[in-house]
Amino acid sequence: MKGQIIKILSNLYTVCDENGNLYDCHSRGRFRNDNITPTVGDYVVFDDKNNYILEILDRKNTLDRPLVSNIDQAIIVTSCKKPDLELNLLDKLLVVLEYNNIDPIICLTKLDLLSNDELKEIDDIRKYYQYIGYTILDNTQIDELKEKLNKKTTVLTGQTGAGKSSLINKLDPNFNLATGEISKALGRGKHTTRHVELIEMFGGKVLDTPGFSSIDLKQMTKEDIKDAFIEFNEYPCPYKDCMHINEKECSVKQAVEDNNILESRYENYKKFIEMINNRR
Ligand code: ZN
């Protein structure tokens, strides 16, 4: 039978089958010999009579903090005010998600704190990100968000104070998102590893801990970053390996000049490339 590991407590793996039934399974030593350690999120073949995990299926992706595999999508909880909209952080998260093959859903919060002029500004930004292919919802669009969760494994991410916990509460008041604030209140250090768990919600699963709390672009090359700016591919440059920075004839730079690419996107792209350059 096939299922997904939703929780690991020492040697006990809780596996959820396709119908939502739970099985407490053990693993066999051979995983250790194969250098495969089962993680939360792993899809497995298991023996439902003897409760043994037989095989770990190929992973779509693996995050290391928190350690979890096969994340389909991430809700980027993005505050528009208090804290202010941070397009640099948003673009950085989008880059990391693209790199990890995770679909982003941008969820805007605190729109009610904006003046009309500010709303207009946010609306232009929203239209741009939608135009290049991203899903953007407001935190009032709860039904749409619920639909997005169906049949997917989802993680929440976004800046501190953006409203991850209150969003989760709107979706399901029983769900307790473990945020950094809670760990602090309990006097635990920042880097304390805790057990992570996938919680069933609206036909899908949601990780009970925010992901990408400390994001850097450490494993990525400059080419990875270039590829992650998905709209750049729409503007093929004369020079095939164009990095869109110092090249004289560059379609991407032209598109920025023509206002077809959002300037902040291009500026953030240059910053990320510079970060990679400074690393070496
Ligand atoms: Zn170029």
GROMACS .gro file of C-alpha atoms and ligand atoms in nm:
model
  281
    1MET     CA    1   0.000   0.000   0.000
    2LYS     CA    2   0.112   0.357  -0.063
    3GLY     CA    3   0.104   0.645   0.179
    4GLN     CA    4   0.281   0.954   0.305
    5ILE     CA    5   0.473   0.990   0.630
    6ILE     CA    6   0.308   1.269   0.827
    7LYS     CA    7   0.494   1.236   1.157
    8ILE     CA    8   0.808   1.076   1.296
    9LEU     CA    9   0.865   1.012   1.664
   10SER     CA   10   1.192   0.832   1.728
   11ASN     CA   11   1.142   0.503   1.543
   12LEU     CA   12   0.773   0.532   1.484
   13TYR     CA   13   0.651   0.659   1.149
   14THR     CA   14   0.290   0.764   1.113
   15VAL     CA   15   0.182   0.693   0.756
   16CYS     CA   16  -0.136   0.831   0.601
   17ASP     CA   17  -0.285   0.631   0.315
   18GLU     CA   18  -0.480   0.776   0.023
   19ASN     CA   19  -0.806   0.752   0.217
   20GLY     CA   20  -0.674   0.935   0.520
   21ASN     CA   21  -0.629   0.624   0.736
   22LEU     CA   22  -0.330   0.635   0.969
   23TYR     CA   23  -0.081   0.355   1.038
   24ASP     CA   24   0.199   0.358   1.293
   25CYS     CA   25   0.483   0.191   1.109
   26HIS     CA   26   0.840   0.089   1.176
   27SER     CA   27   1.118   0.107   0.926
   28ARG     CA   28   1.373  -0.156   0.848
   29GLY     CA   29   1.744  -0.115   0.891
   30ARG     CA   30   1.806  -0.130   0.523
   31PHE     CA   31   1.716   0.236   0.484
   32ARG     CA   32   2.014   0.323   0.695
   33ASN     CA   33   2.233   0.102   0.478
   34ASP     CA   34   2.103   0.278   0.170
   35ASN     CA   35   2.182   0.613   0.331
   36ILE     CA   36   1.816   0.703   0.310
   37THR     CA   37   1.661   0.838   0.625
   38PRO     CA   38   1.284   0.865   0.600
   39THR     CA   39   1.159   1.219   0.650
   40VAL     CA   40   0.817   1.367   0.707
   41GLY     CA   41   0.653   1.408   0.367
   42ASP     CA   42   0.808   1.095   0.216
   43TYR     CA   43   0.581   0.886   0.000
   44VAL     CA   44   0.631   0.523   0.093
   45VAL     CA   45   0.521   0.174   0.006
   46PHE     CA   46   0.426  -0.001   0.327
   47ASP     CA   47   0.300  -0.335   0.454
   48ASP     CA   48  -0.031  -0.247   0.616
   49LYS     CA   49  -0.061  -0.589   0.784
   50ASN     CA   50   0.267  -0.580   0.972
   51ASN     CA   51   0.310  -0.203   0.973
   52TYR     CA   52   0.649  -0.193   0.805
   53ILE     CA   53   0.773   0.066   0.561
   54LEU     CA   54   0.903  -0.126   0.261
   55GLU     CA   55   1.022   0.142   0.027
   56ILE     CA   56   1.073   0.518   0.012
   57LEU     CA   57   0.967   0.660  -0.321
   58ASP     CA   58   1.167   0.920  -0.513
   59ARG     CA   59   1.141   1.268  -0.369
   60LYS     CA   60   1.027   1.577  -0.552
   61ASN     CA   61   1.231   1.794  -0.314
   62THR     CA   62   1.369   1.802   0.039
   63LEU     CA   63   1.398   2.104   0.266
   64ASP     CA   64   1.647   2.095   0.548
   65ARG     CA   65   1.498   2.342   0.796
   66PRO     CA   66   1.255   2.202   0.884
   67LEU     CA   67   1.345   1.862   0.743
   68VAL     CA   68   1.058   1.765   0.517
   69SER     CA   69   1.015   1.621   0.169
   70ASN     CA   70   0.772   1.645  -0.121
   71ILE     CA   71   0.637   1.992  -0.063
   72ASP     CA   72   0.406   2.082  -0.354
   73GLN     CA   73   0.338   2.444  -0.279
   74ALA     CA   74   0.412   2.728  -0.040
   75ILE     CA   75   0.181   3.004   0.072
   76ILE     CA   76   0.395   3.316   0.094
   77VAL     CA   77   0.218   3.525   0.356
   78THR     CA   78   0.304   3.879   0.251
   79SER     CA   79   0.218   4.181   0.461
   80CYS     CA   80   0.137   4.504   0.277
   81LYS     CA   81   0.183   4.726   0.583
   82LYS     CA   82   0.325   4.689   0.935
   83PRO     CA   83   0.555   4.527   0.837
   84ASP     CA   84   0.573   4.696   0.497
   85LEU     CA   85   0.566   4.504   0.174
   86GLU     CA   86   0.916   4.364   0.120
   87LEU     CA   87   0.956   4.287  -0.247
   88ASN     CA   88   1.316   4.182  -0.194
   89LEU     CA   89   1.207   3.908   0.047
   90LEU     CA   90   0.916   3.810  -0.176
   91ASP     CA   91   1.144   3.775  -0.479
   92LYS     CA   92   1.400   3.583  -0.275
   93LEU     CA   93   1.135   3.339  -0.159
   94LEU     CA   94   1.006   3.300  -0.514
   95VAL     CA   95   1.359   3.223  -0.634
   96VAL     CA   96   1.412   2.960  -0.364
   97LEU     CA   97   1.072   2.804  -0.432
   98GLU     CA   98   1.131   2.791  -0.808
   99TYR     CA   99   1.467   2.628  -0.744
  100ASN     CA  100   1.306   2.365  -0.521
  101ASN     CA  101   1.022   2.296  -0.763
  102ILE     CA  102   0.758   2.429  -0.522
  103ASP     CA  103   0.458   2.626  -0.653
  104PRO     CA  104   0.419   2.964  -0.483
  105ILE     CA  105   0.087   3.109  -0.375
  106ILE     CA  106   0.125   3.471  -0.268
  107CYS     CA  107  -0.123   3.568   0.001
  108LEU     CA  108  -0.147   3.941   0.078
  109THR     CA  109  -0.236   4.047   0.431
  110LYS     CA  110  -0.316   4.375   0.607
  111LEU     CA  111  -0.464   4.537   0.297
  112ASP     CA  112  -0.714   4.708   0.528
  113LEU     CA  113  -0.430   4.926   0.663
  114LEU     CA  114  -0.362   5.083   0.324
  115SER     CA  115  -0.468   5.423   0.194
  116ASN     CA  116  -0.625   5.444  -0.151
  117ASP     CA  117  -0.298   5.551  -0.308
  118GLU     CA  118  -0.117   5.264  -0.143
  119LEU     CA  119  -0.385   5.022  -0.258
  120LYS     CA  120  -0.334   5.139  -0.614
  121GLU     CA  121   0.039   5.077  -0.580
  122ILE     CA  122  -0.019   4.726  -0.443
  123ASP     CA  123  -0.266   4.661  -0.721
  124ASP     CA  124  -0.007   4.737  -0.989
  125ILE     CA  125   0.237   4.503  -0.819
  126ARG     CA  126  -0.031   4.236  -0.787
  127LYS     CA  127  -0.115   4.263  -1.156
  128TYR     CA  128   0.248   4.222  -1.253
  129TYR     CA  129   0.302   3.906  -1.050
  130GLN     CA  130  -0.022   3.762  -1.184
  131TYR     CA  131   0.079   3.851  -1.537
  132ILE     CA  132   0.403   3.655  -1.508
  133GLY     CA  133   0.208   3.354  -1.383
  134TYR     CA  134   0.185   3.363  -1.006
  135THR     CA  135  -0.128   3.313  -0.800
  136ILE     CA  136  -0.201   3.606  -0.569
  137LEU     CA  137  -0.485   3.596  -0.319
  138ASP     CA  138  -0.592   3.823  -0.035
  139ASN     CA  139  -0.622   3.674   0.311
  140THR     CA  140  -0.997   3.735   0.284
  141GLN     CA  141  -1.024   3.483  -0.002
  142ILE     CA  142  -1.050   3.193   0.237
  143ASP     CA  143  -1.256   2.967   0.010
  144GLU     CA  144  -1.004   3.000  -0.273
  145LEU     CA  145  -0.722   2.922  -0.031
  146LYS     CA  146  -0.904   2.615   0.098
  147GLU     CA  147  -0.948   2.491  -0.258
  148LYS     CA  148  -0.578   2.535  -0.323
  149LEU     CA  149  -0.495   2.304  -0.034
  150ASN     CA  150  -0.683   2.008  -0.182
  151LYS     CA  151  -0.457   1.711  -0.268
  152LYS     CA  152  -0.140   1.915  -0.205
  153THR     CA  153   0.129   1.924   0.060
  154THR     CA  154   0.166   2.287   0.162
  155VAL     CA  155   0.405   2.490   0.373
  156LEU     CA  156   0.354   2.845   0.496
  157THR     CA  157   0.628   3.100   0.472
  158GLY     CA  158   0.674   3.478   0.483
  159GLN     CA  159   0.816   3.755   0.697
  160THR     CA  160   0.772   3.771   1.074
  161GLY     CA  161   0.454   3.954   1.167
  162ALA     CA  162   0.293   3.904   0.827
  163GLY     CA  163   0.011   3.705   0.983
  164LYS     CA  164   0.089   3.338   0.920
  165SER     CA  165  -0.081   3.226   1.241
  166SER     CA  166  -0.392   3.436   1.191
  167LEU     CA  167  -0.424   3.312   0.835
  168ILE     CA  168  -0.408   2.955   0.956
  169ASN     CA  169  -0.665   3.038   1.222
  170LYS     CA  170  -0.901   3.170   0.958
  171LEU     CA  171  -0.860   2.849   0.762
  172ASP     CA  172  -0.899   2.619   1.059
  173PRO     CA  173  -0.931   2.750   1.415
  174ASN     CA  174  -0.816   2.414   1.554
  175PHE     CA  175  -0.484   2.425   1.376
  176ASN     CA  176  -0.192   2.540   1.586
  177LEU     CA  177   0.091   2.673   1.374
  178ALA     CA  178   0.415   2.643   1.565
  179THR     CA  179   0.579   2.980   1.520
  180GLY     CA  180   0.907   3.111   1.649
  181GLU     CA  181   0.721   3.327   1.897
  182ILE     CA  182   0.588   3.020   2.074
  183SER     CA  183   0.932   2.863   2.105
  184LYS     CA  184   1.062   3.185   2.253
  185ALA     CA  185   0.784   3.195   2.508
  186LEU     CA  186   0.881   2.847   2.617
  187GLY     CA  187   1.240   2.959   2.656
  188ARG     CA  188   1.375   2.733   2.388
  189GLY     CA  189   1.657   2.840   2.162
  190LYS     CA  190   1.603   2.936   1.803
  191HIS     CA  191   1.774   2.630   1.667
  192THR     CA  192   1.600   2.375   1.879
  193THR     CA  193   1.484   2.106   1.646
  194ARG     CA  194   1.128   2.012   1.702
  195HIS     CA  195   0.912   1.741   1.559
  196VAL     CA  196   0.737   1.851   1.247
  197GLU     CA  197   0.408   1.714   1.136
  198LEU     CA  198   0.181   1.730   0.835
  199ILE     CA  199  -0.176   1.807   0.934
  200GLU     CA  200  -0.470   1.712   0.715
  201MET     CA  201  -0.662   2.016   0.603
  202PHE     CA  202  -0.929   2.048   0.333
  203GLY     CA  203  -0.823   1.737   0.144
  204GLY     CA  204  -0.454   1.818   0.158
  205LYS     CA  205  -0.175   1.842   0.414
  206VAL     CA  206  -0.019   2.146   0.573
  207LEU     CA  207   0.313   2.152   0.757
  208ASP     CA  208   0.262   2.265   1.115
  209THR     CA  209   0.580   2.478   1.106
  210PRO     CA  210   0.665   2.766   0.875
  211GLY     CA  211   0.935   2.682   0.621
  212PHE     CA  212   1.227   2.882   0.486
  213SER     CA  213   1.262   3.077   0.810
  214SER     CA  214   1.622   3.152   0.726
  215ILE     CA  215   1.658   3.172   0.353
  216ASP     CA  216   1.977   3.215   0.167
  217LEU     CA  217   2.070   3.132  -0.185
  218LYS     CA  218   2.368   2.925  -0.078
  219GLN     CA  219   2.329   2.622  -0.301
  220MET     CA  220   2.227   2.819  -0.605
  221THR     CA  221   2.443   2.922  -0.898
  222LYS     CA  222   2.398   3.245  -1.091
  223GLU     CA  223   2.232   3.045  -1.368
  224ASP     CA  224   1.985   2.898  -1.116
  225ILE     CA  225   1.891   3.248  -1.009
  226LYS     CA  226   1.852   3.362  -1.366
  227ASP     CA  227   1.624   3.066  -1.442
  228ALA     CA  228   1.417   3.136  -1.131
  229PHE     CA  229   1.315   3.478  -1.264
  230ILE     CA  230   1.059   3.307  -1.480
  231GLU     CA  231   0.958   3.608  -1.688
  232PHE     CA  232   1.314   3.665  -1.816
  233ASN     CA  233   1.273   3.360  -2.039
  234GLU     CA  234   1.012   3.552  -2.238
  235TYR     CA  235   1.286   3.783  -2.367
  236PRO     CA  236   1.551   3.581  -2.549
  237CYS     CA  237   1.879   3.770  -2.573
  238PRO     CA  238   2.109   3.771  -2.879
  239TYR     CA  239   2.383   3.622  -2.664
  240LYS     CA  240   2.269   3.280  -2.544
  241ASP     CA  241   2.442   3.286  -2.205
  242CYS     CA  242   2.349   3.646  -2.137
  243MET     CA  243   2.337   3.725  -1.765
  244HIS     CA  244   2.139   4.042  -1.836
  245ILE     CA  245   2.384   4.266  -1.649
  246ASN     CA  246   2.690   4.384  -1.840
  247GLU     CA  247   2.598   4.266  -2.189
  248LYS     CA  248   2.542   4.545  -2.437
  249GLU     CA  249   2.257   4.396  -2.635
  250CYS     CA  250   2.018   4.242  -2.388
  251SER     CA  251   1.645   4.186  -2.436
  252VAL     CA  252   1.581   4.163  -2.061
  253LYS     CA  253   1.740   4.503  -1.992
  254GLN     CA  254   1.540   4.643  -2.283
  255ALA     CA  255   1.222   4.494  -2.135
  256VAL     CA  256   1.298   4.665  -1.803
  257GLU     CA  257   1.346   4.993  -1.986
  258ASP     CA  258   1.018   4.944  -2.171
  259ASN     CA  259   0.840   4.873  -1.840
  260ASN     CA  260   0.758   4.518  -1.947
  261ILE     CA  261   0.960   4.380  -1.658
  262LEU     CA  262   0.897   4.532  -1.315
  263GLU     CA  263   1.202   4.736  -1.220
  264SER     CA  264   1.211   4.604  -0.864
  265ARG     CA  265   1.225   4.248  -1.000
  266TYR     CA  266   1.529   4.333  -1.208
  267GLU     CA  267   1.696   4.525  -0.923
  268ASN     CA  268   1.644   4.228  -0.691
  269TYR     CA  269   1.782   3.996  -0.956
  270LYS     CA  270   2.100   4.205  -0.971
  271LYS     CA  271   2.126   4.203  -0.590
  272PHE     CA  272   2.098   3.825  -0.576
  273ILE     CA  273   2.360   3.781  -0.847
  274GLU     CA  274   2.586   4.018  -0.655
  275MET     CA  275   2.538   3.810  -0.341
  276ILE     CA  276   2.654   3.503  -0.532
  277ASN     CA  277   2.953   3.696  -0.669
  278ASN     CA  278   3.053   3.813  -0.322
  279ARG     CA  279   3.036   3.461  -0.189
  280ARG     CA  280   3.335   3.351  -0.395
  281ZN      ZN  281   2.020   3.950  -2.153
   0.00000   0.00000   0.00000
